[in-house]
Tab-separated table of C-alpha atoms and ligand atoms in Angstrom:
chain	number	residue	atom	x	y	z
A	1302	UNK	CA	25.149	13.486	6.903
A	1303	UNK	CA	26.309	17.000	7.368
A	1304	UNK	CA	24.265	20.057	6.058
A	1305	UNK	CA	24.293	23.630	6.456
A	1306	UNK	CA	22.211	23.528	9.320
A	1307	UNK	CA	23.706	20.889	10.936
A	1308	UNK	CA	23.577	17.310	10.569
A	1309	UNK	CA	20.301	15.491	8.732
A	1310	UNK	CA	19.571	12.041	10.298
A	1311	UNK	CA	17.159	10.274	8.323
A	1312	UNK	CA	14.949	7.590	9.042
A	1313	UNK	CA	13.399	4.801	6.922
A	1314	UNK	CA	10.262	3.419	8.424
A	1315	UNK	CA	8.786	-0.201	7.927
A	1316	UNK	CA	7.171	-0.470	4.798
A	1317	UNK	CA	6.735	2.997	4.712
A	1318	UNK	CA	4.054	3.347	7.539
A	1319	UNK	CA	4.376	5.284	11.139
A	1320	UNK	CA	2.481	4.558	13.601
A	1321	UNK	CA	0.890	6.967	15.622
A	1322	UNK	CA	3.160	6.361	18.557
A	1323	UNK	CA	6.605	6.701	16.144
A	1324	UNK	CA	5.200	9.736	14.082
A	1325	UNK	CA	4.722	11.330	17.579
A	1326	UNK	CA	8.428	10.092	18.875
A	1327	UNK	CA	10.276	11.388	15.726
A	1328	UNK	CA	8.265	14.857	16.694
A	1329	UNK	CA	9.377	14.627	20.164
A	1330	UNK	CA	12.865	13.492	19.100
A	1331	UNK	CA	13.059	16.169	16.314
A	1332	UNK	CA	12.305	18.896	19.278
A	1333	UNK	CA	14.523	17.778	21.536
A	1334	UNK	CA	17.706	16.973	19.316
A	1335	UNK	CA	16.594	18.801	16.247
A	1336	UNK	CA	15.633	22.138	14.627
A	1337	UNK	CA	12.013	20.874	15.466
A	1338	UNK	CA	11.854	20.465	11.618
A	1339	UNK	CA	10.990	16.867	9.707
A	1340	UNK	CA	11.288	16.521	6.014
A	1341	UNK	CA	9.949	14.218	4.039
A	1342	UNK	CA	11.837	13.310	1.098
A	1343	UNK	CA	10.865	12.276	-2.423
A	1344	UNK	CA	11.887	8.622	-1.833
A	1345	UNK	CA	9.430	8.331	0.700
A	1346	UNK	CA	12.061	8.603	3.791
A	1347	UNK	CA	11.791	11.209	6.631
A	1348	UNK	CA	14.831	13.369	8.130
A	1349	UNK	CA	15.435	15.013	10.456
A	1350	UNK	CA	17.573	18.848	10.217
A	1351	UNK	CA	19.709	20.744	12.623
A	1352	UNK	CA	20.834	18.222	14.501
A	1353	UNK	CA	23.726	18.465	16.892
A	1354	UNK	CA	26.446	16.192	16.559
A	1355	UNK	CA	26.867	15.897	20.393
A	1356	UNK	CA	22.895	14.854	20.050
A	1357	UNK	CA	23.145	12.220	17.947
A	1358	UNK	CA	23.901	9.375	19.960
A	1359	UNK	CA	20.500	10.365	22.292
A	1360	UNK	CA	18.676	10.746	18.829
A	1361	UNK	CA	19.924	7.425	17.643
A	1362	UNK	CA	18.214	5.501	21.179
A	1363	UNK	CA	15.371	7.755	20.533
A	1364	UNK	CA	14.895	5.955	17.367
A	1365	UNK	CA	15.785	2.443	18.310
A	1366	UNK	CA	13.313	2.590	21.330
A	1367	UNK	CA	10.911	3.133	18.537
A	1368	UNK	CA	11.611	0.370	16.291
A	1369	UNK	CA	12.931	2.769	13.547
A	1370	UNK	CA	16.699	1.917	13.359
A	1371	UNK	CA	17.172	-1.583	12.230
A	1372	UNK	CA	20.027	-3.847	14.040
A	1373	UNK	CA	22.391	-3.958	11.568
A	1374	UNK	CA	23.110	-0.904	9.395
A	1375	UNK	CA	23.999	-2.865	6.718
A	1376	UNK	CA	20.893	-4.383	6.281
A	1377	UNK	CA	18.994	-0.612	6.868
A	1378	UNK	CA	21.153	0.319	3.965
A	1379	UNK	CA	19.794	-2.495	1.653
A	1380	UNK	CA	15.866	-2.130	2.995
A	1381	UNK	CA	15.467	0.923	0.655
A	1382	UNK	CA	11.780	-0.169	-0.113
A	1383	UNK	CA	8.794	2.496	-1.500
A	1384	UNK	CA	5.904	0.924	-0.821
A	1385	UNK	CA	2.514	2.660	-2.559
A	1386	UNK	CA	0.509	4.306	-0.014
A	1387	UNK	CA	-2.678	3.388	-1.352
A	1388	UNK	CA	-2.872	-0.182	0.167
A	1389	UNK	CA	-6.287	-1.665	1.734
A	1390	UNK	CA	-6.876	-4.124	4.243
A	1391	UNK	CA	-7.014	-7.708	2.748
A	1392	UNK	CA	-4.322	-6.731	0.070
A	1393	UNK	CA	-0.862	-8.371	-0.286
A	1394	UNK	CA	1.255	-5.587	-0.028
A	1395	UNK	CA	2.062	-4.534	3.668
A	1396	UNK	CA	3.043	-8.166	4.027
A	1397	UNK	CA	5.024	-8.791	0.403
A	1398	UNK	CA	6.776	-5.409	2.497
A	1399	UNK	CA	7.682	-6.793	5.193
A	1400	UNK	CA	8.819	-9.971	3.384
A	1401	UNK	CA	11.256	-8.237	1.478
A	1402	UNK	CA	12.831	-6.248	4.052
A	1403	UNK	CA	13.004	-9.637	6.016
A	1404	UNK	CA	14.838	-11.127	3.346
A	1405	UNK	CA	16.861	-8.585	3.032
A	1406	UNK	CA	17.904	-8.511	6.134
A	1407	UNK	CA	18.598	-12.256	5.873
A	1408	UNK	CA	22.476	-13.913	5.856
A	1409	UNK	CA	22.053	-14.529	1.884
A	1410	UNK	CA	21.011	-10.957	1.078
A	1411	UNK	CA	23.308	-9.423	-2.093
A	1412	UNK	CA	25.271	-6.894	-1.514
A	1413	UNK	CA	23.716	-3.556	-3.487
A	1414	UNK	CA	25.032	-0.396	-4.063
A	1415	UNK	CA	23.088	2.220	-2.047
A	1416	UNK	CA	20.795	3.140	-4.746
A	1417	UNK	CA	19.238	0.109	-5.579
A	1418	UNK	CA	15.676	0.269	-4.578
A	1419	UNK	CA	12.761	-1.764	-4.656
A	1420	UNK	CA	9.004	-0.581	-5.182
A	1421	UNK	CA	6.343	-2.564	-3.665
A	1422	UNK	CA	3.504	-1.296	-5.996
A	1423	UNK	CA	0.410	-3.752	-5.993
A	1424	UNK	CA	-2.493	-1.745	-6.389
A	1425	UNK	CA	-5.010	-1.456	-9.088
A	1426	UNK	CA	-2.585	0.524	-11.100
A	1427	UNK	CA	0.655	1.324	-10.382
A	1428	UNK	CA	1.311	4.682	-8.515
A	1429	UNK	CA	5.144	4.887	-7.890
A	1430	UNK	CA	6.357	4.482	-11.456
A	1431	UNK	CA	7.926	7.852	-11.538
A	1432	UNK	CA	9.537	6.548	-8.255
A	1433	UNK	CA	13.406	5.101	-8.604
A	1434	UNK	CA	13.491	1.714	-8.191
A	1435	UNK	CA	15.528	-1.012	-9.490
A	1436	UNK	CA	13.220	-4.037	-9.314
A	1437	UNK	CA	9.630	-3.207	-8.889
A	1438	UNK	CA	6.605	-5.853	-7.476
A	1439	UNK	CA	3.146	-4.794	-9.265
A	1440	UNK	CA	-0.011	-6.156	-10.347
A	1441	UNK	CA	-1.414	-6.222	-13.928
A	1442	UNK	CA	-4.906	-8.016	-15.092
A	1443	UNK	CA	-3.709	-11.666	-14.704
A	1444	UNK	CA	-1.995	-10.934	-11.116
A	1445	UNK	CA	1.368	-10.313	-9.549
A	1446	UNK	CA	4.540	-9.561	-11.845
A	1447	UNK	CA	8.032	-8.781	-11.093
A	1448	UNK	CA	10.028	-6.521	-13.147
A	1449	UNK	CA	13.488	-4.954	-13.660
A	1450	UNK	CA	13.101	-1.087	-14.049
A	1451	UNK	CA	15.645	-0.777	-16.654
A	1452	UNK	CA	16.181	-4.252	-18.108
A	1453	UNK	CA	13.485	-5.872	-19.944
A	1454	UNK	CA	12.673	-8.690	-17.863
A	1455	UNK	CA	9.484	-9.931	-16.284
A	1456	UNK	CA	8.731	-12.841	-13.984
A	1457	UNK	CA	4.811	-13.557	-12.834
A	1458	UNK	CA	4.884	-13.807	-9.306
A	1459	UNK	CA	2.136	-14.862	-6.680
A	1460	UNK	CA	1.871	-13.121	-3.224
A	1461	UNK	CA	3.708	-16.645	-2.242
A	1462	UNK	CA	7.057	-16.519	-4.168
A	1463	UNK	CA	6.832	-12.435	-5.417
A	1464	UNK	CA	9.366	-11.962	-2.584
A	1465	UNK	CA	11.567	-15.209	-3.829
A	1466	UNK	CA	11.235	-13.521	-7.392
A	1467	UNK	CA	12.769	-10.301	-6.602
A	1468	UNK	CA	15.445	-11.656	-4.279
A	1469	UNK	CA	16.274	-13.516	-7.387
A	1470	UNK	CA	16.761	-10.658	-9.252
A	1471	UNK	CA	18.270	-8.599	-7.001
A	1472	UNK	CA	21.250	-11.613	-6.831
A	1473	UNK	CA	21.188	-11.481	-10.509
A	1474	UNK	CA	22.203	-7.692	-10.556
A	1475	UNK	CA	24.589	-7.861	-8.066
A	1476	UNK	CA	26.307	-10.719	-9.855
A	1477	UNK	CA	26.695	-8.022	-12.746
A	1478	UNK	CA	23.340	-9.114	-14.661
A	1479	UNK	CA	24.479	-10.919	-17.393
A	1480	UNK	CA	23.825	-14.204	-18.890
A	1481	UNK	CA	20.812	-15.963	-18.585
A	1482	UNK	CA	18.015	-14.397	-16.030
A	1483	UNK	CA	16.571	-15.834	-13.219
A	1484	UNK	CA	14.168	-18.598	-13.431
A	1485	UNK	CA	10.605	-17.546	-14.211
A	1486	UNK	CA	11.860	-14.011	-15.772
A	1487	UNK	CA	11.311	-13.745	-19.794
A	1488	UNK	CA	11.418	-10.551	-21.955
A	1489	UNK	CA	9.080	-7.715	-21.788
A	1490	UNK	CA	8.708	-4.578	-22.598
A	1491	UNK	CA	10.176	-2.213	-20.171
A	1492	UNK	CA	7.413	-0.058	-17.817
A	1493	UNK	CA	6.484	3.306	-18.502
A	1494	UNK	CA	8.328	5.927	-15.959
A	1495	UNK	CA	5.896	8.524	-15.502
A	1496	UNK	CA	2.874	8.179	-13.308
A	1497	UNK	CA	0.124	11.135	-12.382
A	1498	UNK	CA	1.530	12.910	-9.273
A	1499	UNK	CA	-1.507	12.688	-6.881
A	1500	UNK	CA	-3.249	15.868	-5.099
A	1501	UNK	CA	-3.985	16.304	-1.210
A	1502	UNK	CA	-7.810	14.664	-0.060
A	1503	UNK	CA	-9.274	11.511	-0.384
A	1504	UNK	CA	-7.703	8.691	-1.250
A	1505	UNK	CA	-7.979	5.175	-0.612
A	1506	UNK	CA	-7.113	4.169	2.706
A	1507	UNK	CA	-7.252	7.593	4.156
A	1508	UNK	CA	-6.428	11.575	3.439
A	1509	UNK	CA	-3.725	12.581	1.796
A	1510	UNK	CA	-1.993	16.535	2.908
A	1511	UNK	CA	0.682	17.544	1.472
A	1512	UNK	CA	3.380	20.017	2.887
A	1513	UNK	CA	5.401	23.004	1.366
A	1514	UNK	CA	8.749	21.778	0.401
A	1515	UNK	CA	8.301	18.859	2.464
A	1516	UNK	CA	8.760	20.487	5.305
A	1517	UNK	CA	6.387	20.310	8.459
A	1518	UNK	CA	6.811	21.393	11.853
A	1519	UNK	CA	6.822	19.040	14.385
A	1520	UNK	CA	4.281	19.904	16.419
A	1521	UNK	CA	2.372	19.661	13.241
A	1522	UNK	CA	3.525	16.189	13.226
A	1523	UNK	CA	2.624	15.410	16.712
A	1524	UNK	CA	-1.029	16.188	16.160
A	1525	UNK	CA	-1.424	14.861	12.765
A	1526	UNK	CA	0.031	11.479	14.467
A	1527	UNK	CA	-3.257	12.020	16.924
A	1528	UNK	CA	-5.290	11.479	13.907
A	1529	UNK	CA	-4.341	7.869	12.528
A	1530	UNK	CA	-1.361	5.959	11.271
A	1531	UNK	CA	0.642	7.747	8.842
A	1532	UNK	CA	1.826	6.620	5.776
A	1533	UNK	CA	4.778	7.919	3.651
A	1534	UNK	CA	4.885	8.481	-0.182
A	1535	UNK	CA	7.212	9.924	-2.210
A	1536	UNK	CA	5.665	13.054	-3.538
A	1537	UNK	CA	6.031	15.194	0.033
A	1538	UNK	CA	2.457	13.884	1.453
A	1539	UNK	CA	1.171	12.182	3.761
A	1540	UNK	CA	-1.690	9.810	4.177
A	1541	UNK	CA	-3.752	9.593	7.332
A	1542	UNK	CA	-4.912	6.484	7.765
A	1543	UNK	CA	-8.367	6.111	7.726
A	1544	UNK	CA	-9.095	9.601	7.835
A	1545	UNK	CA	-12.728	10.946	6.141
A	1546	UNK	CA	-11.331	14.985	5.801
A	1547	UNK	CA	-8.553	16.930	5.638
A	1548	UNK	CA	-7.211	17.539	8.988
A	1549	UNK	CA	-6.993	21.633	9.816
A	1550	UNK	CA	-3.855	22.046	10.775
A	1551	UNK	CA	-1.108	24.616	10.307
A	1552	UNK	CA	1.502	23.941	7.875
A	1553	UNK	CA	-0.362	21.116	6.257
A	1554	UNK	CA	-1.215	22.135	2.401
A	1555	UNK	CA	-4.792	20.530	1.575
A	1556	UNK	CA	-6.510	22.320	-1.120
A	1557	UNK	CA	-5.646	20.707	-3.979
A	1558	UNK	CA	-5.358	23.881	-6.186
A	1559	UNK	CA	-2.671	25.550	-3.802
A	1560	UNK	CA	-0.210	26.893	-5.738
A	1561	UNK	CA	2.169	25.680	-3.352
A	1562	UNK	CA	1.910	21.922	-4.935
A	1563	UNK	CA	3.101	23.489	-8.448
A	1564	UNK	CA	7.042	24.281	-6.956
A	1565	UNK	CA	9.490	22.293	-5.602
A	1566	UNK	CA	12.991	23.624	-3.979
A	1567	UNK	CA	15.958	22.395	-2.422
A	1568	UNK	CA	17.245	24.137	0.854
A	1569	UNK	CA	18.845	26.383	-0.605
A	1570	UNK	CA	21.340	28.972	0.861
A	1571	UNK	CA	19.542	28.617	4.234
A	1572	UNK	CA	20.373	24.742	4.538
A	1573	UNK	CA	23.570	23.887	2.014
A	1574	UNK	CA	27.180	24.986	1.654
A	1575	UNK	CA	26.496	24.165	-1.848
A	1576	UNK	CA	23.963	26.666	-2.963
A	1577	UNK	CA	24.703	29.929	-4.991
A	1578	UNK	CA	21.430	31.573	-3.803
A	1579	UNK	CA	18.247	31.310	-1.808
A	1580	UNK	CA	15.425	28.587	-3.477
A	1581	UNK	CA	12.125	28.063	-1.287
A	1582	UNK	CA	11.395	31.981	-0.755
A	1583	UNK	CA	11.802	32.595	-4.592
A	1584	UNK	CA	9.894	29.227	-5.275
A	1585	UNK	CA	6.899	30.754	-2.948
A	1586	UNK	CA	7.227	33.978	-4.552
A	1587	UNK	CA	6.937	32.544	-8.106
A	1588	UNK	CA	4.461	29.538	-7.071
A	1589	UNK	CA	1.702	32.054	-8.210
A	1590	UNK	CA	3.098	32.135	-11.766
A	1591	UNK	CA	3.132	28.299	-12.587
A	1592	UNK	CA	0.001	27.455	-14.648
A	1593	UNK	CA	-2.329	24.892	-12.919
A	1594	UNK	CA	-0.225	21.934	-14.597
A	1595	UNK	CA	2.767	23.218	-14.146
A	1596	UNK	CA	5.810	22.267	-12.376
A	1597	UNK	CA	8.598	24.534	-11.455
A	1598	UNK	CA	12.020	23.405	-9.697
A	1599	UNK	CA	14.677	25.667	-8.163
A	1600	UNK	CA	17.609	24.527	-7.190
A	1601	UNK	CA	20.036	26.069	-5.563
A	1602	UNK	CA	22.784	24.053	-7.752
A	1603	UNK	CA	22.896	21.833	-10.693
A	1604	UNK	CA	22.856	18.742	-8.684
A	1605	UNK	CA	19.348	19.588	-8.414
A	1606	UNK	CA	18.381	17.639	-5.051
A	1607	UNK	CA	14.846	18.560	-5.011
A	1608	UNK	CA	13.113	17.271	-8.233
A	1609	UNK	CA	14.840	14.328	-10.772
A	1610	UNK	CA	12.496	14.577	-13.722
A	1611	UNK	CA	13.240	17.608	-16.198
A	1612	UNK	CA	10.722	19.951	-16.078
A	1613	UNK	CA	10.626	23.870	-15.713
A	1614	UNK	CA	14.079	24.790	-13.746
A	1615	UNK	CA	16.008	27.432	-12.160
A	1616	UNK	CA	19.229	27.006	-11.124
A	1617	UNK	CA	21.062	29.696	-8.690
A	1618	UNK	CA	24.444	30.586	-9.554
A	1619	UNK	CA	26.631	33.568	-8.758
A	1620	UNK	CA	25.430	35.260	-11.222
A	1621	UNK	CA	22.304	35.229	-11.336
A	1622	UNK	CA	19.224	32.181	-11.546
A	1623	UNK	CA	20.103	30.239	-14.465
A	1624	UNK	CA	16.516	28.920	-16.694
A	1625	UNK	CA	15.945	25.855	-18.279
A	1626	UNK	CA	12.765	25.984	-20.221
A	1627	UNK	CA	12.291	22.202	-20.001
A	1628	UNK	CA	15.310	19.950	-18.492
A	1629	UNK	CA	16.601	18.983	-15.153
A	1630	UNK	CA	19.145	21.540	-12.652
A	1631	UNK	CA	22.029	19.682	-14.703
A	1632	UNK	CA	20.971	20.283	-18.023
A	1633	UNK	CA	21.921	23.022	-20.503
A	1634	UNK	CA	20.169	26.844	-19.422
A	1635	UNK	CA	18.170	28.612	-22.417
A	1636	UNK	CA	18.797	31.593	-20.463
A	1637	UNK	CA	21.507	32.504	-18.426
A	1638	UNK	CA	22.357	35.087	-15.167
A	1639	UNK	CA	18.919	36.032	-14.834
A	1640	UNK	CA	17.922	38.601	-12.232
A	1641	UNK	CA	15.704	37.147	-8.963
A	1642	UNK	CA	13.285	40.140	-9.194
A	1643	UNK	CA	13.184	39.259	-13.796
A	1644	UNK	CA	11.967	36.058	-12.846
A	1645	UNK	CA	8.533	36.645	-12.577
A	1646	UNK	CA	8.154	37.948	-15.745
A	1647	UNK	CA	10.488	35.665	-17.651
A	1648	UNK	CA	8.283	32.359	-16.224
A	1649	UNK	CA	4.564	34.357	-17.123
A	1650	UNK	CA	6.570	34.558	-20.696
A	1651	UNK	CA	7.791	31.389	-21.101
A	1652	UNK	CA	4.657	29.769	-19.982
A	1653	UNK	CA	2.067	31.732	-22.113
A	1654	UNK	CA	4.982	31.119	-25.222
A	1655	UNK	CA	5.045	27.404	-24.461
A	1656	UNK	CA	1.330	27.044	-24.438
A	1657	UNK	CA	1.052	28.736	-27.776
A	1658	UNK	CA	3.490	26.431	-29.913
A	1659	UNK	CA	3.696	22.942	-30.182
A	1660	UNK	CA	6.774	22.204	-28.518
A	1661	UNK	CA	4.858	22.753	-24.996
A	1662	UNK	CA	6.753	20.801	-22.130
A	1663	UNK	CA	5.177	17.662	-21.011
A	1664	UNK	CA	4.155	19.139	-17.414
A	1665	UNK	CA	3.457	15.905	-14.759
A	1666	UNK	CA	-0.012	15.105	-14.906
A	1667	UNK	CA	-1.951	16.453	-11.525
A	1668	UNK	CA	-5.216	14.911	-11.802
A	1669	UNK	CA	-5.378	11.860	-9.859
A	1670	UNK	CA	-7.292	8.300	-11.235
A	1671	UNK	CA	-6.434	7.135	-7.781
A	1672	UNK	CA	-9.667	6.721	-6.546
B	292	LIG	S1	20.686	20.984	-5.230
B	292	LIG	FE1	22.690	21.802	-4.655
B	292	LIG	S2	22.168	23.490	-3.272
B	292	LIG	FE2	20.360	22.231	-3.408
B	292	LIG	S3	20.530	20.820	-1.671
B	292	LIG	FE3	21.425	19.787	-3.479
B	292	LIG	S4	23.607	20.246	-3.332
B	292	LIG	FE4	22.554	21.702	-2.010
């Protein structure tokens, strides 16, 4: 797709997981037809920025000699899968991954609009709640399930037919989701949506870092990739497989109280035609401001890009940064045409009043059960 800096190729790896030989061809492929510049995005996806339209064919071999573009786009499309980072050896869920992207690459696949997701989530709890998906594999005490994220429908599921199970489903959406569901599904209680937003270190099956923005260099990228397998998540990390500390390298954020982790920000001015004024610098300016469990989003519209869950929010506009004390970039402003060099004081002010009434917004969790 086009951007302000150029066109943004992204790239969906298998079941979420680079190898150390792909995470070091995307770097070599983001150099050569790139800014140099790989994002990671918050469904778990990379992209590349900057690049060249005249480049893209090259790009696009660069990526198929890597396994990373599938044959048929098509079927790429329908393989949006987020698969929880935090799987170990033995478990079911690299291969209940590649199951479902195999079936969905398969003759008989549905047709789904482009946002229909799935999350492969089969750990001891479930991580990627707070993760869009539309039909979601997990585990609970008594074993696999299969649920729709905003029906209320359930099916227990084995590591055997999970894969059948969601298939299922997904043809019972696409036929419009009415009448009677799928065999094995029954009524239950929706899931909850939120989820505790992990923090860089140890976690299992490797190290997590995380990066500012989700942005990393990629020569940062080439020598994490020296380090282990990588694996993908949707909260701007990575995990290095295997990995027993945090690997020192520059770019990489990995102590977990870096104020960095409490602000997220689109482009901005410096990447979209879209944007009434810069985001990231103001977002590092103001990161020191956000209370330990805070969250702050600027966006540099109201499509707000960056961040999907309402929280703390400023919005650029022409006139000024726009503040919502607890919403998303879309939703109504308590203040209005506020100046960049206010905002400082506005947040500190809005923070200390929230934490001395009730009405407090619900900040995301930091503090991670995960291990
Ligand atoms: S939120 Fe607006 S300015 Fe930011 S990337 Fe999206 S469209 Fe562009």
């Amino acid at each position: 797709m086009a951007s302000g800096d150029g066109w943004i190729v992204r790239v969906r790896p298998h079941a979420g997981r680079l190898t150390r030989a792909q995470a070091a061809g995307i770097a070599r492929l983001a150099q050569a037809h790139g800014r140099g510049l790989v994002e990671l995005t918050r469904r778990a996806k990379l992209q590349l920025r900057g690049v060249a339209p005249e480049h893209h064919a090259a790009l696009l071999a660069g990526l198929q000699a890597l396994g990373l573009v599938d044959a048929d786009a098509a079927a790429e499309q329908r393989r949006n899968i987020v698969v929880t980072p935090f799987w170990r050896l033995g478990e079911p869920t690299p291969d209940l991954a590649a199951a479902l992207a195999q079936a969905l690459a398969g003759p008989l696949a549905p047709a789904l609009p482009a946002k229909f997701g799935f999350a492969v989530d089969c750990g001891p709890v479930p991580v990627l709640r707070a993760t869009p998906a539309t039909i979601r594999i997990e585990r609970d005490a008594q074993g696999l399930v299969v649920r729709a994220d905003t029906v209320p429908l359930l099916a227990r599921a084995t590591p055997h037919d999970a894969v059948a199970r969601a298939m299922a489903l997904a043809h019972w959406f696409a036929g419009g989701g009415q009448g009677a569901p799928p065999p094995g599904f029954h009524p239950a209680p929706l899931g909850c949506r939120t989820a505790p937003r992990p923090l860089p270190g140890p976690a299992p099956g490797g190290w997590l870092v995380a990066t500012a923005f989700g942005q990393l260099q990629a020569d940062t990228l080439a020598r994490l990739a020296e380090q282990g397998d990588l694996r993908l998540t949707p909260w701007r990390m990575l995990l290095v497989e295997g990995a027993r500390s945090a690997p020192a390298l520059p770019g990489l954020l990995t102590d977990p109280a870096d104020p960095l982790l409490r602000v997220v920000a689109c482009s901005g001015t410096e990447g979209c035609h879209q944007a009434a004024g810069p985001t990231r610098p103001l977002a590092r300016a103001l990161a020191g401001v956000v209370p330990a469990h805070g969250l702050l989003h600027v966006s540099g519209c109201r499509k707000g890009c960056a961040h999907a869950e309402p929280t703390v929010t400023l919005v650029a506009t022409r006139a000024g940064y726009d503040f919502v004390r607890h919403g998303k970039a879309g939703s109504a402003p308590d203040r209005q045409a506020l100046r960049a060099d206010a905002l400082a004081t506005h947040l500190a002010g809005a923070w200390h009043a929230t934490t001395t009434t009730q009405d407090a917004p619900p900040h995301e969790a930091t503090d991670s059960p995960l291990l």
